[in-house]
Short mmCIF file of N, CA and C in Angstrom, two decimals:
data_model
loop_
_atom_site.label_atom_id
_atom_site.label_comp_id
_atom_site.label_asym_id
_atom_site.label_seq_id
_atom_site.Cartn_x
_atom_site.Cartn_y
_atom_site.Cartn_z
N MET A 1 5.83 -8.71 -15.57
CA MET A 1 4.65 -8.14 -14.04
C MET A 1 4.59 -9.40 -13.19
N GLU A 2 4.76 -9.36 -11.63
CA GLU A 2 4.63 -10.87 -10.67
C GLU A 2 3.21 -10.02 -9.69
N TYR A 3 2.97 -10.68 -9.16
CA TYR A 3 1.93 -9.90 -7.81
C TYR A 3 1.99 -10.82 -7.03
N ALA A 4 0.85 -10.06 -5.32
CA ALA A 4 0.64 -11.31 -4.21
C ALA A 4 -0.84 -10.89 -4.36
N LYS A 5 -1.64 -11.75 -3.69
CA LYS A 5 -3.44 -11.43 -2.96
C LYS A 5 -2.91 -11.41 -1.91
N GLY A 6 -3.62 -10.17 -1.09
CA GLY A 6 -3.61 -10.85 0.59
C GLY A 6 -4.70 -9.75 0.74
N GLY A 7 -5.05 -9.25 1.95
CA GLY A 7 -5.71 -8.49 2.39
C GLY A 7 -5.68 -7.21 3.34
N ILE A 8 -6.17 -6.64 3.53
CA ILE A 8 -5.98 -5.17 4.72
C ILE A 8 -6.01 -6.43 6.02
N GLY A 9 -5.03 -5.90 6.95
CA GLY A 9 -5.22 -5.94 8.39
C GLY A 9 -5.12 -4.85 9.16
N ARG A 10 -4.41 -4.66 9.96
CA ARG A 10 -4.05 -3.21 11.08
C ARG A 10 -4.49 -1.76 10.67
N VAL A 11 -5.39 -1.23 10.29
CA VAL A 11 -5.24 0.14 9.88
C VAL A 11 -4.49 1.13 11.23
N PHE A 12 -3.51 2.41 10.83
CA PHE A 12 -3.03 3.89 11.89
C PHE A 12 -3.21 4.57 11.66
N LEU A 13 -4.03 5.34 12.47
CA LEU A 13 -3.83 6.53 11.77
C LEU A 13 -3.20 7.47 12.82
N LEU A 14 -2.46 8.81 12.07
CA LEU A 14 -1.95 9.84 12.85
C LEU A 14 -2.34 10.77 12.44
N LYS A 15 -1.67 11.36 13.83
CA LYS A 15 -1.27 13.41 13.56
C LYS A 15 0.08 13.07 14.15
N PHE A 16 0.52 13.89 13.45
CA PHE A 16 2.30 14.78 13.64
C PHE A 16 1.86 15.92 13.94
N SER A 17 3.06 16.08 14.35
CA SER A 17 3.22 17.09 15.64
C SER A 17 3.69 18.39 15.03
N ASN A 18 4.11 19.87 14.85
CA ASN A 18 4.65 20.36 14.06
C ASN A 18 5.96 20.05 14.48
N ASN A 19 6.95 20.71 12.75
CA ASN A 19 7.92 20.33 12.76
C ASN A 19 8.87 18.18 13.15
N ASP A 20 7.64 17.98 13.00
CA ASP A 20 7.90 16.04 13.33
C ASP A 20 8.65 16.03 11.50
N ILE A 21 9.31 14.97 11.89
CA ILE A 21 9.95 15.27 10.46
C ILE A 21 9.25 13.29 9.86
N LEU A 22 8.87 13.51 9.44
CA LEU A 22 7.72 13.07 8.49
C LEU A 22 8.00 11.32 8.37
N LEU A 23 9.06 11.31 7.35
CA LEU A 23 9.73 9.32 7.15
C LEU A 23 10.34 9.34 8.46
N ASP A 24 11.08 9.98 9.08
CA ASP A 24 11.05 9.38 10.51
C ASP A 24 9.85 8.92 11.00
N GLU A 25 8.74 9.49 11.20
CA GLU A 25 7.94 9.63 12.13
C GLU A 25 7.18 7.83 11.20
N LEU A 26 7.31 8.09 10.29
CA LEU A 26 6.96 6.93 10.08
C LEU A 26 7.49 5.60 10.17
N THR A 27 8.93 5.95 9.65
CA THR A 27 9.97 4.98 10.30
C THR A 27 9.83 4.26 11.52
N ARG A 28 9.51 5.46 12.63
CA ARG A 28 8.61 4.69 13.78
C ARG A 28 7.59 3.95 14.68
N ILE A 29 6.94 4.57 13.89
CA ILE A 29 5.74 3.34 13.70
C ILE A 29 5.50 2.21 13.11
N ALA A 30 6.50 2.07 12.38
CA ALA A 30 6.26 0.82 11.31
C ALA A 30 7.30 -0.48 12.29
N LYS A 31 8.49 0.46 13.04
CA LYS A 31 9.07 -0.65 13.60
C LYS A 31 8.95 -0.98 15.03
N LYS A 32 8.01 -0.08 15.06
CA LYS A 32 7.06 -0.16 16.51
C LYS A 32 5.87 -1.38 16.61
N GLU A 33 5.60 -1.08 15.28
CA GLU A 33 4.08 -2.12 15.70
C GLU A 33 4.38 -2.94 14.84
N ARG A 34 5.78 -3.20 14.02
CA ARG A 34 6.01 -4.22 13.27
C ARG A 34 5.06 -4.82 11.90
N ILE A 35 4.93 -3.48 11.47
CA ILE A 35 4.81 -3.43 10.56
C ILE A 35 5.27 -3.51 9.27
N LYS A 36 5.15 -5.01 8.31
CA LYS A 36 6.05 -5.69 7.52
C LYS A 36 5.34 -5.18 6.11
N SER A 37 4.46 -5.28 6.02
CA SER A 37 4.03 -4.31 4.53
C SER A 37 2.43 -3.67 4.30
N ALA A 38 2.87 -2.50 4.12
CA ALA A 38 1.96 -1.60 4.16
C ALA A 38 1.76 -1.01 3.31
N VAL A 39 0.90 -0.30 2.95
CA VAL A 39 0.33 1.03 1.97
C VAL A 39 -0.44 2.06 2.88
N PHE A 40 -0.28 3.46 2.60
CA PHE A 40 -0.40 4.84 3.95
C PHE A 40 -0.76 5.57 2.27
N ILE A 41 -1.33 6.63 3.46
CA ILE A 41 -1.61 7.57 2.25
C ILE A 41 -1.53 9.14 3.95
N PHE A 42 -1.03 10.41 2.69
CA PHE A 42 -0.64 11.56 3.94
C PHE A 42 -1.58 12.57 3.50
N ILE A 43 -1.84 13.65 4.45
CA ILE A 43 -2.73 14.98 3.45
C ILE A 43 -2.07 15.87 4.91
N GLY A 44 -1.63 17.27 4.44
CA GLY A 44 -1.39 18.07 5.46
C GLY A 44 -0.30 19.52 4.37
N ALA A 45 1.03 19.75 5.84
CA ALA A 45 1.50 20.56 4.93
C ALA A 45 2.85 20.73 5.33
N LEU A 46 3.84 20.41 4.12
CA LEU A 46 5.63 20.15 5.17
C LEU A 46 5.92 21.67 5.25
N ARG A 47 6.86 21.72 5.95
CA ARG A 47 7.78 22.99 6.00
C ARG A 47 8.82 23.15 5.37
N LYS A 48 9.22 22.56 5.42
CA LYS A 48 10.46 22.31 4.75
C LYS A 48 11.43 21.04 4.32
N GLY A 49 12.23 20.84 3.25
CA GLY A 49 12.55 19.02 3.25
C GLY A 49 13.42 19.04 1.32
N HIS A 50 13.39 18.12 1.25
CA HIS A 50 13.64 17.91 -0.42
C HIS A 50 13.32 16.33 -0.73
N LEU A 51 12.79 16.48 -2.28
CA LEU A 51 12.27 15.81 -3.02
C LEU A 51 12.96 15.36 -4.28
N VAL A 52 13.57 14.06 -4.60
CA VAL A 52 14.27 13.78 -6.00
C VAL A 52 12.54 13.89 -7.08
N THR A 53 13.01 14.32 -7.71
CA THR A 53 12.30 14.83 -8.98
C THR A 53 12.95 14.22 -10.16
N GLY A 54 13.17 12.87 -10.04
CA GLY A 54 13.13 11.86 -11.17
C GLY A 54 14.85 11.65 -11.28
N PRO A 55 15.08 11.44 -12.59
CA PRO A 55 16.66 11.28 -12.62
C PRO A 55 17.11 12.34 -13.33
N LYS A 56 18.86 12.59 -12.67
CA LYS A 56 19.29 13.80 -14.18
C LYS A 56 18.79 13.33 -15.24
N LYS A 57 19.15 11.97 -15.82
CA LYS A 57 19.33 11.45 -17.19
C LYS A 57 19.08 9.76 -16.73
N PRO A 58 18.17 9.36 -17.79
CA PRO A 58 17.53 8.31 -17.46
C PRO A 58 18.60 6.43 -17.92
N VAL A 59 18.86 7.29 -16.97
CA VAL A 59 19.80 5.54 -17.03
C VAL A 59 20.50 4.72 -15.68
N PHE A 60 20.61 3.89 -15.76
CA PHE A 60 21.78 3.26 -14.65
C PHE A 60 22.38 3.42 -14.14
N PRO A 61 22.79 3.27 -12.49
CA PRO A 61 21.96 3.67 -11.52
C PRO A 61 21.76 4.74 -11.95
N PRO A 62 20.88 5.22 -11.60
CA PRO A 62 20.49 6.68 -11.82
C PRO A 62 20.83 7.81 -10.70
N GLN A 63 21.47 9.24 -11.44
CA GLN A 63 21.52 10.15 -10.89
C GLN A 63 20.46 11.20 -9.78
N PRO A 64 19.71 10.89 -8.78
CA PRO A 64 18.61 11.75 -8.42
C PRO A 64 18.69 13.03 -8.54
N ASN A 65 18.23 14.00 -8.82
CA ASN A 65 17.47 15.00 -9.41
C ASN A 65 16.87 15.66 -8.17
N TRP A 66 17.75 16.40 -7.45
CA TRP A 66 16.91 16.69 -6.21
C TRP A 66 16.60 18.39 -5.77
N VAL A 67 15.75 18.15 -5.50
CA VAL A 67 14.88 20.08 -5.40
C VAL A 67 14.65 20.60 -3.56
N GLY A 68 15.02 21.22 -3.47
CA GLY A 68 14.83 21.62 -1.97
C GLY A 68 13.20 22.35 -1.83
N PHE A 69 12.97 22.59 -0.74
CA PHE A 69 11.34 23.67 -0.66
C PHE A 69 11.66 23.96 0.73
N LYS A 70 10.70 25.06 1.36
CA LYS A 70 11.04 25.89 2.21
C LYS A 70 10.09 26.13 2.34
N ASP A 71 9.56 26.60 3.69
CA ASP A 71 8.04 27.90 4.02
C ASP A 71 7.30 27.78 3.91
N GLY A 72 6.83 26.64 3.99
CA GLY A 72 6.14 25.91 4.18
C GLY A 72 5.16 25.69 2.56
N TRP A 73 4.54 24.37 2.52
CA TRP A 73 3.82 23.87 1.12
C TRP A 73 3.02 22.45 1.53
N GLU A 74 1.64 22.95 1.24
CA GLU A 74 0.29 21.64 1.24
C GLU A 74 0.98 20.79 0.61
N ALA A 75 0.85 19.47 1.01
CA ALA A 75 1.53 18.51 0.33
C ALA A 75 0.24 16.75 1.11
N LEU A 76 0.22 15.92 -0.32
CA LEU A 76 -0.17 14.73 -0.05
C LEU A 76 0.30 14.47 -0.77
N GLY A 77 -0.03 12.97 -0.42
CA GLY A 77 0.55 11.87 -1.35
C GLY A 77 0.43 10.82 -0.44
N THR A 78 1.08 9.07 -0.82
CA THR A 78 0.86 7.75 -0.83
C THR A 78 2.01 7.62 -0.44
N GLY A 79 2.79 5.83 -0.18
CA GLY A 79 3.65 5.34 -0.55
C GLY A 79 3.00 3.88 0.57
N THR A 80 4.45 3.57 0.53
CA THR A 80 4.45 1.67 1.04
C THR A 80 5.85 1.91 2.14
N ILE A 81 5.36 0.39 2.87
CA ILE A 81 6.68 0.09 3.41
C ILE A 81 6.55 -1.37 3.31
N PHE A 82 8.35 -1.50 3.08
CA PHE A 82 8.09 -3.33 3.39
C PHE A 82 9.46 -3.58 3.92
N THR A 83 9.90 -4.92 4.33
CA THR A 83 10.80 -4.42 5.14
C THR A 83 12.14 -5.89 4.71
N ASN A 84 12.75 -5.21 5.01
CA ASN A 84 14.20 -6.16 4.94
C ASN A 84 15.06 -5.92 6.09
N LYS A 85 16.70 -6.53 5.99
CA LYS A 85 16.98 -6.54 7.30
C LYS A 85 18.13 -5.51 8.02
N SER A 86 18.00 -3.99 6.85
CA SER A 86 18.09 -3.12 7.96
C SER A 86 16.26 -2.43 8.36
N GLY A 87 15.45 -2.74 7.68
CA GLY A 87 14.34 -2.63 8.46
C GLY A 87 13.15 -1.81 7.62
N PRO A 88 12.46 -0.70 8.64
CA PRO A 88 11.22 -0.21 6.93
C PRO A 88 11.55 0.04 5.85
N GLN A 89 11.47 -0.35 5.18
CA GLN A 89 11.99 0.76 3.68
C GLN A 89 10.75 1.27 3.35
N LEU A 90 10.61 2.98 3.03
CA LEU A 90 9.69 3.62 2.72
C LEU A 90 9.89 4.01 1.08
N HIS A 91 8.65 4.34 0.51
CA HIS A 91 8.67 4.67 -0.67
C HIS A 91 7.88 5.68 -0.57
N ILE A 92 7.86 7.00 -0.81
CA ILE A 92 6.85 7.99 -0.87
C ILE A 92 7.25 8.78 -2.08
N HIS A 93 5.31 9.04 -2.52
CA HIS A 93 5.66 9.85 -3.93
C HIS A 93 4.36 11.19 -2.95
N GLY A 94 5.08 12.43 -2.96
CA GLY A 94 3.61 13.28 -3.24
C GLY A 94 4.00 14.51 -3.81
N ALA A 95 3.03 15.44 -3.88
CA ALA A 95 2.83 16.43 -5.09
C ALA A 95 2.68 17.87 -3.55
N LEU A 96 3.32 19.04 -4.11
CA LEU A 96 3.35 20.14 -3.18
C LEU A 96 2.92 20.84 -3.97
N GLY A 97 2.54 22.07 -3.11
CA GLY A 97 1.82 23.62 -3.74
C GLY A 97 2.05 24.92 -2.37
N LYS A 98 2.40 25.43 -3.37
CA LYS A 98 2.21 26.66 -2.44
C LYS A 98 2.50 28.45 -3.73
N LYS A 99 1.24 28.95 -3.31
CA LYS A 99 1.15 29.57 -4.22
C LYS A 99 0.33 29.50 -5.28
N ASN A 100 1.06 29.27 -6.91
CA ASN A 100 0.76 28.96 -7.85
C ASN A 100 2.30 28.12 -8.56
N LYS A 101 2.82 27.50 -7.22
CA LYS A 101 4.17 26.71 -7.90
C LYS A 101 2.99 25.08 -7.46
N ALA A 102 4.18 24.27 -8.06
CA ALA A 102 3.95 22.62 -7.61
C ALA A 102 4.91 22.23 -7.97
N LEU A 103 5.33 21.15 -6.59
CA LEU A 103 6.30 19.48 -7.01
C LEU A 103 5.91 18.77 -7.22
N THR A 104 6.24 18.30 -7.33
CA THR A 104 5.63 16.56 -7.73
C THR A 104 7.53 15.73 -7.41
N GLY A 105 7.35 14.34 -6.53
CA GLY A 105 8.47 14.09 -6.69
C GLY A 105 8.09 12.66 -5.23
N CYS A 106 9.72 12.40 -5.00
CA CYS A 106 9.88 11.71 -4.43
C CYS A 106 10.29 11.79 -2.95
N VAL A 107 9.46 12.45 -2.01
CA VAL A 107 9.54 12.84 -0.70
C VAL A 107 11.22 12.10 0.51
N ARG A 108 12.16 13.10 0.64
CA ARG A 108 13.31 12.53 1.11
C ARG A 108 13.63 13.20 2.03
N LYS A 109 15.40 12.43 2.87
CA LYS A 109 15.59 13.89 3.38
C LYS A 109 14.60 15.62 4.61
N GLY A 110 14.97 14.62 5.54
CA GLY A 110 14.29 15.42 6.71
C GLY A 110 12.61 16.87 6.12
N SER A 111 12.44 15.87 5.63
CA SER A 111 10.72 16.75 5.54
C SER A 111 10.33 16.83 6.34
N ARG A 112 9.90 18.57 7.56
CA ARG A 112 9.22 18.36 8.49
C ARG A 112 7.94 18.56 8.21
N VAL A 113 7.28 18.50 9.18
CA VAL A 113 5.60 18.78 8.90
C VAL A 113 5.82 20.62 9.64
N PHE A 114 4.45 20.66 8.60
CA PHE A 114 4.19 22.61 8.99
C PHE A 114 2.83 22.77 9.59
N GLY A 115 2.41 22.74 10.53
CA GLY A 115 1.18 22.44 11.74
C GLY A 115 -0.11 21.89 11.62
N VAL A 116 0.36 21.38 10.53
CA VAL A 116 -0.91 19.94 10.10
C VAL A 116 -0.66 18.83 9.31
N MET A 117 -0.82 18.17 9.59
CA MET A 117 -0.13 15.90 8.94
C MET A 117 -0.64 15.15 9.78
N GLU A 118 -0.79 14.79 8.44
CA GLU A 118 -2.42 13.17 9.30
C GLU A 118 -1.82 12.26 8.11
N ALA A 119 -2.12 10.78 8.02
CA ALA A 119 -1.40 9.82 7.91
C ALA A 119 -2.80 8.30 8.36
N VAL A 120 -3.02 7.84 6.90
CA VAL A 120 -3.94 6.73 7.68
C VAL A 120 -2.75 5.13 6.93
N ILE A 121 -2.70 3.72 7.66
CA ILE A 121 -1.53 3.44 7.39
C ILE A 121 -2.33 2.06 6.98
N PHE A 122 -2.05 1.06 5.98
CA PHE A 122 -2.94 0.76 5.50
C PHE A 122 -2.18 -0.84 6.11
N GLU A 123 -2.41 -1.74 6.78
CA GLU A 123 -1.23 -2.58 7.04
C GLU A 123 -2.19 -3.88 5.80
N LEU A 124 -1.19 -4.40 4.41
CA LEU A 124 -1.34 -5.46 4.38
C LEU A 124 -0.61 -7.19 4.63
N LYS A 125 -1.76 -7.20 4.57
CA LYS A 125 -1.84 -9.17 5.54
C LYS A 125 -1.93 -9.76 4.66
N GLY A 126 -1.01 -11.12 4.27
CA GLY A 126 -0.74 -12.29 3.08
C GLY A 126 -0.65 -11.79 1.98
N ILE A 127 0.52 -10.85 2.19
CA ILE A 127 1.38 -10.16 1.33
C ILE A 127 3.12 -10.42 2.00
N LYS A 128 3.45 -11.45 1.46
CA LYS A 128 5.54 -11.80 1.33
C LYS A 128 5.99 -10.66 0.19
N ALA A 129 6.55 -9.62 0.82
CA ALA A 129 7.84 -9.03 0.17
C ALA A 129 8.45 -8.38 0.76
N SER A 130 9.80 -8.15 -0.15
CA SER A 130 10.38 -6.90 0.39
C SER A 130 11.17 -6.27 -0.38
N LYS A 131 12.18 -4.75 0.35
CA LYS A 131 12.81 -3.93 -0.60
C LYS A 131 14.40 -4.36 -0.50
N GLU A 132 14.82 -4.82 -1.74
CA GLU A 132 15.87 -5.13 -1.46
C GLU A 132 16.84 -4.36 -2.78
N THR A 133 18.23 -3.42 -2.63
CA THR A 133 18.92 -3.22 -3.38
C THR A 133 19.02 -3.77 -4.46
N ASP A 134 18.50 -3.40 -6.16
CA ASP A 134 19.18 -4.37 -7.60
C ASP A 134 20.69 -4.09 -7.63
N PRO A 135 21.95 -5.15 -7.60
CA PRO A 135 22.62 -4.83 -8.46
C PRO A 135 22.87 -4.31 -9.93
N GLU A 136 21.59 -4.61 -10.95
CA GLU A 136 22.13 -4.50 -11.81
C GLU A 136 21.45 -2.74 -11.81
N THR A 137 20.65 -2.64 -11.64
CA THR A 137 20.39 -0.73 -11.62
C THR A 137 20.41 -0.30 -10.33
N GLY A 138 20.56 -0.91 -9.15
CA GLY A 138 20.89 0.22 -7.85
C GLY A 138 20.11 1.25 -6.92
N ILE A 139 18.74 0.33 -7.63
CA ILE A 139 17.37 1.09 -7.17
C ILE A 139 16.91 -0.28 -5.81
N ASN A 140 16.70 0.29 -4.71
CA ASN A 140 15.68 -0.40 -3.69
C ASN A 140 14.56 -1.12 -4.65
N LEU A 141 14.05 -1.78 -4.75
CA LEU A 141 13.19 -2.13 -5.79
C LEU A 141 12.57 -3.00 -4.39
N LEU A 142 11.25 -3.76 -5.35
CA LEU A 142 10.42 -4.39 -4.58
C LEU A 142 10.13 -5.90 -4.95
N ARG A 143 10.10 -6.93 -3.77
CA ARG A 143 10.54 -8.31 -3.99
C ARG A 143 9.67 -9.19 -3.47
N ILE A 144 8.84 -9.58 -4.58
CA ILE A 144 7.63 -10.16 -4.03
C ILE A 144 7.92 -11.65 -3.27
N LEU A 145 7.72 -12.18 -2.09
CA LEU A 145 8.16 -13.41 -2.35
C LEU A 145 6.96 -14.50 -1.91
N LYS A 146 7.52 -15.49 -1.93
CA LYS A 146 6.68 -16.77 -2.55
C LYS A 146 6.80 -17.62 -1.57
#
């Protein structure tokens, strides 16, 4: 294990609009505010979208197990923002529920807000890190920089 020590910098409170694309809006604010390292939480509802619910088989590089959802699901989750040469890299895991069904996974591909979505971004100060594709695993992994 590796680790870095830092503190909390700026804090951003976000209120999303109906039909906003969650990842696009989080990426937009990260770019606009030049957020390099952060953790965030979100709570609300998603109209439709996609999750990756683990790999199809536990091998590298993994093939994602895509699961779509639609018709409005309650949602909460957490994620990180780290940057590389391409810009902000988001990693979001969430839990979604509708009636007696639940989904948990990595929130992806055009997941749209349904009515209400709020988030709080906590910028990490004194942390130098990036996300880079690991050639061994094919996964966009955290790199703690010294």
